mmCIF file of C-alpha atoms and ligand atoms in Angstrom:
data_model
loop_
_atom_site.group_PDB
_atom_site.id
_atom_site.type_symbol
_atom_site.label_atom_id
_atom_site.label_comp_id
_atom_site.label_asym_id
_atom_site.label_seq_id
_atom_site.Cartn_x
_atom_site.Cartn_y
_atom_site.Cartn_z
ATOM 1 C CA MET A 1 15.526 5.888 -21.030
ATOM 2 C CA THR A 2 17.240 3.323 -18.630
ATOM 3 C CA ASP A 3 16.490 -0.322 -18.990
ATOM 4 C CA ARG A 4 14.381 -0.121 -15.802
ATOM 5 C CA LYS A 5 12.349 2.815 -17.109
ATOM 6 C CA ASP A 6 11.649 0.987 -20.438
ATOM 7 C CA GLU A 7 10.537 -2.080 -18.590
ATOM 8 C CA LEU A 8 8.255 -0.068 -16.160
ATOM 9 C CA ALA A 9 6.885 2.012 -19.031
ATOM 10 C CA ALA A 10 6.035 -1.219 -21.012
ATOM 11 C CA ASN A 11 4.421 -2.742 -17.965
ATOM 12 C CA LEU A 12 2.459 0.344 -17.084
ATOM 13 C CA ALA A 13 1.214 0.529 -20.729
ATOM 14 C CA LYS A 14 0.004 -3.042 -20.602
ATOM 15 C CA VAL A 15 -1.824 -2.577 -17.306
ATOM 16 C CA GLU A 16 -3.285 0.710 -18.708
ATOM 17 C CA GLN A 17 -4.608 -1.303 -21.672
ATOM 18 C CA ARG A 18 -6.176 -4.001 -19.343
ATOM 19 C CA ILE A 19 -7.783 -1.158 -17.214
ATOM 20 C CA ALA A 20 -9.110 0.678 -20.337
ATOM 21 C CA ALA A 21 -10.393 -2.703 -21.845
ATOM 22 C CA ALA A 22 -12.215 -3.639 -18.749
ATOM 23 C CA CYS A 23 -13.800 -0.247 -18.501
ATOM 24 C CA ALA A 24 -14.934 -0.434 -21.996
ATOM 25 C CA ALA A 25 -16.427 -3.844 -21.494
ATOM 26 C CA ALA A 26 -18.243 -2.724 -18.457
ATOM 27 C CA GLY A 27 -19.542 0.328 -20.137
ATOM 28 C CA ARG A 28 -17.524 2.503 -17.733
ATOM 29 C CA GLU A 29 -15.512 5.643 -18.424
ATOM 30 C CA ARG A 30 -11.787 5.157 -17.985
ATOM 31 C CA GLU A 31 -11.701 8.119 -15.643
ATOM 32 C CA GLU A 32 -13.929 6.234 -13.116
ATOM 33 C CA VAL A 33 -10.962 3.958 -12.185
ATOM 34 C CA THR A 34 -7.775 5.161 -10.518
ATOM 35 C CA LEU A 35 -4.583 2.913 -10.650
ATOM 36 C CA ILE A 36 -2.610 2.672 -7.490
ATOM 37 C CA VAL A 37 0.778 1.061 -8.025
ATOM 38 C CA VAL A 38 1.816 -1.156 -5.038
ATOM 39 C CA THR A 39 5.552 -0.526 -4.647
ATOM 40 C CA LYS A 40 6.261 -2.770 -1.642
ATOM 41 C CA THR A 41 9.460 -4.394 -1.714
ATOM 42 C CA TYR A 42 10.766 -2.252 -4.590
ATOM 43 C CA PRO A 43 13.317 0.687 -4.079
ATOM 44 C CA ALA A 44 12.666 4.455 -3.872
ATOM 45 C CA SER A 45 14.390 4.716 -7.385
ATOM 46 C CA ASP A 46 11.374 2.684 -8.868
ATOM 47 C CA VAL A 47 8.971 5.094 -7.228
ATOM 48 C CA ARG A 48 10.847 7.856 -8.818
ATOM 49 C CA ILE A 49 10.702 6.412 -12.192
ATOM 50 C CA LEU A 50 7.014 5.727 -11.796
ATOM 51 C CA SER A 51 6.441 9.382 -10.836
ATOM 52 C CA GLU A 52 8.215 10.285 -14.085
ATOM 53 C CA LEU A 53 5.858 8.039 -16.065
ATOM 54 C CA GLY A 54 2.931 9.667 -14.644
ATOM 55 C CA VAL A 55 1.841 7.471 -11.846
ATOM 56 C CA ARG A 56 0.281 9.695 -9.048
ATOM 57 C CA HIS A 57 -0.928 6.979 -6.609
ATOM 58 C CA VAL A 58 1.447 4.405 -4.830
ATOM 59 C CA ALA A 59 0.716 1.964 -2.004
ATOM 60 C CA GLU A 60 2.844 0.288 0.483
ATOM 61 C CA ASN A 61 2.043 -2.314 3.186
ATOM 62 C CA LYS A 62 4.978 -2.200 5.764
ATOM 63 C CA ASP A 63 5.956 0.733 7.698
ATOM 64 C CA GLN A 64 9.517 -0.113 7.980
ATOM 65 C CA ASP A 65 9.859 -0.160 4.257
ATOM 66 C CA ALA A 66 7.427 2.508 3.446
ATOM 67 C CA ALA A 67 8.714 5.238 5.825
ATOM 68 C CA PRO A 68 12.205 5.756 4.381
ATOM 69 C CA LYS A 69 10.916 5.405 0.751
ATOM 70 C CA ALA A 70 8.316 8.011 1.296
ATOM 71 C CA ALA A 71 10.928 10.230 2.817
ATOM 72 C CA GLU A 72 13.288 9.836 -0.109
ATOM 73 C CA CYS A 73 10.287 10.699 -2.451
ATOM 74 C CA SER A 74 8.801 13.412 -0.591
ATOM 75 C CA ASP A 75 9.543 15.785 -3.452
ATOM 76 C CA LEU A 76 7.381 13.818 -5.841
ATOM 77 C CA PRO A 77 3.645 14.739 -6.501
ATOM 78 C CA LEU A 78 2.347 11.369 -5.164
ATOM 79 C CA THR A 79 -0.463 10.261 -3.040
ATOM 80 C CA TRP A 80 0.679 7.519 -0.563
ATOM 81 C CA HIS A 81 -1.804 4.833 0.334
ATOM 82 C CA PHE A 82 -1.014 2.322 3.240
ATOM 83 C CA VAL A 83 -2.791 -1.106 2.458
ATOM 84 C CA GLY A 84 -0.932 -3.528 5.068
ATOM 85 C CA GLN A 85 -2.071 -4.784 8.396
ATOM 86 C CA LEU A 86 -1.244 -2.014 10.870
ATOM 87 C CA GLN A 87 -0.077 -2.236 14.326
ATOM 88 C CA THR A 88 -1.110 0.747 16.676
ATOM 89 C CA ASN A 89 2.689 1.238 17.529
ATOM 90 C CA LYS A 90 3.415 2.009 13.764
ATOM 91 C CA VAL A 91 0.575 4.475 13.457
ATOM 92 C CA ARG A 92 2.670 7.571 14.310
ATOM 93 C CA SER A 93 5.039 6.830 11.540
ATOM 94 C CA VAL A 94 2.472 5.970 9.069
ATOM 95 C CA VAL A 95 0.485 9.128 9.628
ATOM 96 C CA GLY A 96 3.620 11.004 8.717
ATOM 97 C CA TYR A 97 3.485 10.054 5.162
ATOM 98 C CA ALA A 98 0.272 8.154 4.285
ATOM 99 C CA ASP A 99 -2.502 10.244 2.684
ATOM 100 C CA LEU A 100 -4.918 7.312 2.869
ATOM 101 C CA VAL A 101 -4.989 4.179 5.124
ATOM 102 C CA GLN A 102 -6.998 1.500 3.418
ATOM 103 C CA SER A 103 -6.664 -1.230 6.058
ATOM 104 C CA VAL A 104 -8.771 0.298 8.916
ATOM 105 C CA ASP A 105 -10.277 -2.751 10.470
ATOM 106 C CA ARG A 106 -10.697 -2.190 14.277
ATOM 107 C CA SER A 107 -11.721 0.524 16.677
ATOM 108 C CA LYS A 108 -8.366 0.542 18.467
ATOM 109 C CA LEU A 109 -6.733 1.566 15.083
ATOM 110 C CA VAL A 110 -9.287 4.368 14.597
ATOM 111 C CA THR A 111 -8.409 5.955 18.063
ATOM 112 C CA ALA A 112 -4.600 5.701 17.287
ATOM 113 C CA LEU A 113 -4.991 7.056 13.748
ATOM 114 C CA SER A 114 -7.166 9.962 14.948
ATOM 115 C CA LYS A 115 -4.927 10.863 17.876
ATOM 116 C CA GLU A 116 -1.722 10.797 15.603
ATOM 117 C CA ALA A 117 -3.306 12.627 12.740
ATOM 118 C CA VAL A 118 -4.448 15.491 14.919
ATOM 119 C CA LYS A 119 -0.942 15.671 16.578
ATOM 120 C CA ALA A 120 0.708 15.812 13.127
ATOM 121 C CA GLU A 121 -2.054 18.197 11.937
ATOM 122 C CA ARG A 122 -2.578 15.708 9.038
ATOM 123 C CA ASP A 123 -6.044 14.643 7.397
ATOM 124 C CA VAL A 124 -5.940 11.044 6.826
ATOM 125 C CA GLY A 125 -8.301 9.364 4.450
ATOM 126 C CA CYS A 126 -9.602 6.052 5.738
ATOM 127 C CA LEU A 127 -10.971 3.055 4.041
ATOM 128 C CA ILE A 128 -12.571 0.180 5.926
ATOM 129 C CA GLN A 129 -10.925 -2.997 5.115
ATOM 130 C CA VAL A 130 -13.699 -5.745 4.635
ATOM 131 C CA ALA A 131 -12.993 -9.445 5.195
ATOM 132 C CA LEU A 132 -15.298 -11.342 2.964
ATOM 133 C CA ASP A 133 -14.070 -14.514 4.519
ATOM 134 C CA ALA A 134 -14.723 -13.662 8.138
ATOM 135 C CA GLY A 135 -17.386 -14.912 10.313
ATOM 136 C CA SER A 136 -20.045 -12.379 11.489
ATOM 137 C CA SER A 137 -17.934 -10.638 14.190
ATOM 138 C CA GLU A 138 -14.422 -11.920 13.432
ATOM 139 C CA ARG A 139 -11.517 -10.312 11.777
ATOM 140 C CA GLY A 140 -10.224 -11.837 8.456
ATOM 141 C CA GLU A 141 -6.924 -13.809 8.269
ATOM 142 C CA ARG A 142 -5.404 -11.063 6.275
ATOM 143 C CA GLY A 143 -6.843 -8.262 8.252
ATOM 144 C CA GLY A 144 -10.328 -6.658 7.616
ATOM 145 C CA VAL A 145 -13.555 -6.526 9.585
ATOM 146 C CA ALA A 146 -16.576 -8.792 8.733
ATOM 147 C CA PRO A 147 -19.295 -7.134 6.816
ATOM 148 C CA GLY A 148 -21.384 -6.976 9.911
ATOM 149 C CA GLY A 149 -18.846 -4.718 11.535
ATOM 150 C CA ILE A 150 -18.476 -2.009 8.880
ATOM 151 C CA GLY A 151 -21.299 0.489 10.102
ATOM 152 C CA GLU A 152 -19.980 0.772 13.549
ATOM 153 C CA LEU A 153 -16.399 1.269 12.486
ATOM 154 C CA ALA A 154 -17.511 3.745 9.772
ATOM 155 C CA GLY A 155 -19.387 5.725 12.279
ATOM 156 C CA LEU A 156 -16.329 5.823 14.540
ATOM 157 C CA VAL A 157 -14.041 7.060 11.614
ATOM 158 C CA ALA A 158 -16.635 9.562 10.444
ATOM 159 C CA ARG A 159 -16.749 11.134 13.947
ATOM 160 C CA ALA A 160 -12.878 10.988 14.633
ATOM 161 C CA PRO A 161 -10.975 14.217 14.511
ATOM 162 C CA GLY A 162 -8.167 14.117 11.845
ATOM 163 C CA LEU A 163 -9.665 11.371 9.913
ATOM 164 C CA ARG A 164 -11.922 11.269 6.797
ATOM 165 C CA LEU A 165 -14.099 8.293 5.948
ATOM 166 C CA ASP A 166 -13.383 7.618 2.220
ATOM 167 C CA GLY A 167 -14.952 4.231 1.571
ATOM 168 C CA LEU A 168 -14.239 0.350 1.453
ATOM 169 C CA MET A 169 -11.358 -1.910 0.557
ATOM 170 C CA THR A 170 -11.087 -5.641 0.154
ATOM 171 C CA VAL A 171 -8.782 -8.356 -0.907
ATOM 172 C CA ALA A 172 -10.491 -11.219 -2.827
ATOM 173 C CA PRO A 173 -10.610 -14.086 -0.250
ATOM 174 C CA LEU A 174 -8.621 -17.321 -0.627
ATOM 175 C CA THR A 175 -11.059 -19.269 1.643
ATOM 176 C CA GLY A 176 -14.779 -19.154 2.432
ATOM 177 C CA GLU A 177 -17.706 -18.944 0.090
ATOM 178 C CA TYR A 178 -15.819 -16.414 -2.173
ATOM 179 C CA ALA A 179 -12.685 -18.407 -2.709
ATOM 180 C CA GLY A 180 -11.885 -18.387 -6.388
ATOM 181 C CA ARG A 181 -15.056 -16.159 -7.079
ATOM 182 C CA GLU A 182 -13.375 -12.720 -7.383
ATOM 183 C CA GLN A 183 -16.056 -11.055 -9.263
ATOM 184 C CA ALA A 184 -18.850 -12.133 -6.784
ATOM 185 C CA ALA A 185 -16.571 -11.058 -3.954
ATOM 186 C CA PHE A 186 -16.179 -7.654 -5.457
ATOM 187 C CA GLU A 187 -19.860 -7.281 -6.376
ATOM 188 C CA ARG A 188 -20.490 -8.012 -2.720
ATOM 189 C CA LEU A 189 -18.267 -5.308 -1.741
ATOM 190 C CA MET A 190 -20.070 -2.963 -3.955
ATOM 191 C CA ASP A 191 -23.343 -3.871 -2.294
ATOM 192 C CA LEU A 192 -21.661 -3.050 1.094
ATOM 193 C CA SER A 193 -20.533 0.199 -0.469
ATOM 194 C CA THR A 194 -24.126 1.164 -1.369
ATOM 195 C CA ASP A 195 -25.160 0.442 2.074
ATOM 196 C CA LEU A 196 -22.414 2.565 3.489
ATOM 197 C CA ARG A 197 -23.015 5.348 1.280
ATOM 198 C CA ARG A 198 -26.650 5.795 2.603
ATOM 199 C CA ASP A 199 -25.281 7.003 5.871
ATOM 200 C CA HIS A 200 -21.972 8.469 4.360
ATOM 201 C CA PRO A 201 -22.578 9.621 0.829
ATOM 202 C CA ALA A 202 -19.103 11.060 0.338
ATOM 203 C CA ALA A 203 -17.365 7.626 1.179
ATOM 204 C CA ASN A 204 -17.463 6.479 -2.305
ATOM 205 C CA MET A 205 -14.079 4.767 -2.724
ATOM 206 C CA VAL A 206 -14.161 1.128 -3.636
ATOM 207 C CA SER A 207 -10.733 -0.262 -3.687
ATOM 208 C CA ALA A 208 -10.542 -3.875 -5.037
ATOM 209 C CA GLY A 209 -8.482 -5.789 -7.632
ATOM 210 C CA MET A 210 -4.815 -6.636 -7.936
ATOM 211 C CA SER A 211 -2.688 -7.818 -10.737
ATOM 212 C CA ALA A 212 -4.570 -11.085 -11.128
ATOM 213 C CA ASP A 213 -8.190 -9.805 -10.968
ATOM 214 C CA LEU A 214 -8.292 -6.191 -11.920
ATOM 215 C CA GLU A 215 -10.831 -6.898 -14.586
ATOM 216 C CA GLN A 216 -13.292 -8.506 -12.271
ATOM 217 C CA ALA A 217 -12.853 -5.592 -9.802
ATOM 218 C CA VAL A 218 -13.589 -2.992 -12.741
ATOM 219 C CA ALA A 219 -16.469 -5.118 -13.909
ATOM 220 C CA ALA A 220 -17.922 -5.029 -10.349
ATOM 221 C CA GLY A 221 -17.534 -1.162 -10.076
ATOM 222 C CA ALA A 222 -14.371 -0.654 -8.156
ATOM 223 C CA THR A 223 -13.078 2.986 -8.304
ATOM 224 C CA HIS A 224 -9.536 1.978 -7.232
ATOM 225 C CA VAL A 225 -7.315 -1.005 -8.443
ATOM 226 C CA ARG A 226 -4.024 -1.722 -6.550
ATOM 227 C CA VAL A 227 -1.639 -3.202 -8.768
ATOM 228 C CA GLY A 228 1.980 -4.417 -7.945
ATOM 229 C CA THR A 229 3.426 -7.378 -9.860
ATOM 230 C CA ALA A 230 1.943 -6.482 -13.220
ATOM 231 C CA VAL A 231 3.857 -3.157 -13.171
ATOM 232 C CA LEU A 232 7.026 -3.782 -11.138
ATOM 233 C CA GLY A 233 7.596 -7.599 -11.573
ATOM 234 C CA VAL A 234 7.419 -10.589 -9.443
ATOM 235 C CA ARG A 235 8.460 -9.486 -5.910
ATOM 236 C CA PRO A 236 11.973 -10.673 -4.918
ATOM 237 C CA ARG A 237 10.530 -11.668 -1.428
ATOM 238 C CA LEU A 238 7.197 -12.060 0.112
ATOM 239 C CA GLY A 239 5.411 -8.850 0.970
HETATM 240 C C1 LIG B 1 0.624 -6.567 -2.522
HETATM 241 C C2 LIG B 1 -0.728 -6.000 -2.578
HETATM 242 C C3 LIG B 1 -1.313 -5.681 -3.627
HETATM 243 C C4 LIG B 1 -0.804 -5.923 -4.986
HETATM 244 O O1 LIG B 1 -0.766 -7.251 -5.368
HETATM 245 P P1 LIG B 1 -0.258 -7.758 -6.802
HETATM 246 O O2 LIG B 1 -0.741 -9.029 -6.993
HETATM 247 O O3 LIG B 1 1.292 -7.640 -6.749
HETATM 248 O O4 LIG B 1 -0.784 -6.806 -7.972
HETATM 249 C C5 LIG B 1 -2.727 -5.138 -3.551
HETATM 250 N N1 LIG B 1 -3.317 -4.964 -2.366
HETATM 251 C C6 LIG B 1 -2.748 -5.317 -1.246
HETATM 252 C C7 LIG B 1 -3.336 -5.030 0.015
HETATM 253 C C8 LIG B 1 -1.444 -5.806 -1.239
HETATM 254 O O5 LIG B 1 -0.801 -6.221 -0.116
#
């Protein structure tokens, strides 16, 4: 193995161990939690290595980096998640490679995603990104809709051609009542998921938890964790 492959294999093994331990502690089956490796800022060669090591889900947050990387890796058996704030002028490109968009947070974005998904004859899974630090009708600082806006947005996605409502996503807030209380934040997301599933029973994905707080997310009931740094290393630049 190359040095980089050794390094990624060792990091993956550690993350896998953390997820397994968190599942055991929560009385959950390991299979209930899917690892998504966030490959933003890292090259396509790393994505290729991760695929060789058995990773099946990767995530990116900037279309300009993601689009060429996904093209270079189009031969790999990977599911691509888009997790960044998404401008409508990037939607056409993102729909070209993203199997899921986890950052759906406004109606304009739903309209644009639906239009481009239909045009490209793609089915795009959508997660509503929830901002737990936002006021009742605001959007979060790092994207996301306030909890009060989930129902309306979910209805729009569910009715939109080319889109599939898959569930909810959040990033633990840095401000507001949940600052520093990751597990409470993720438990709140689970409650919101329970509400959502009354109207949309198939929308059962709960994407929460990153390198620093995946244990809290697993404890709260997350179905998907998004891990970057702990697998790939500290990012060379902000992203
Ligand atoms: C970068 C990013 C992650 C991964 O964060 P790490 O701390 O590197 O694990 C997860 N989710 C989103 C939305 C991100 O932008």
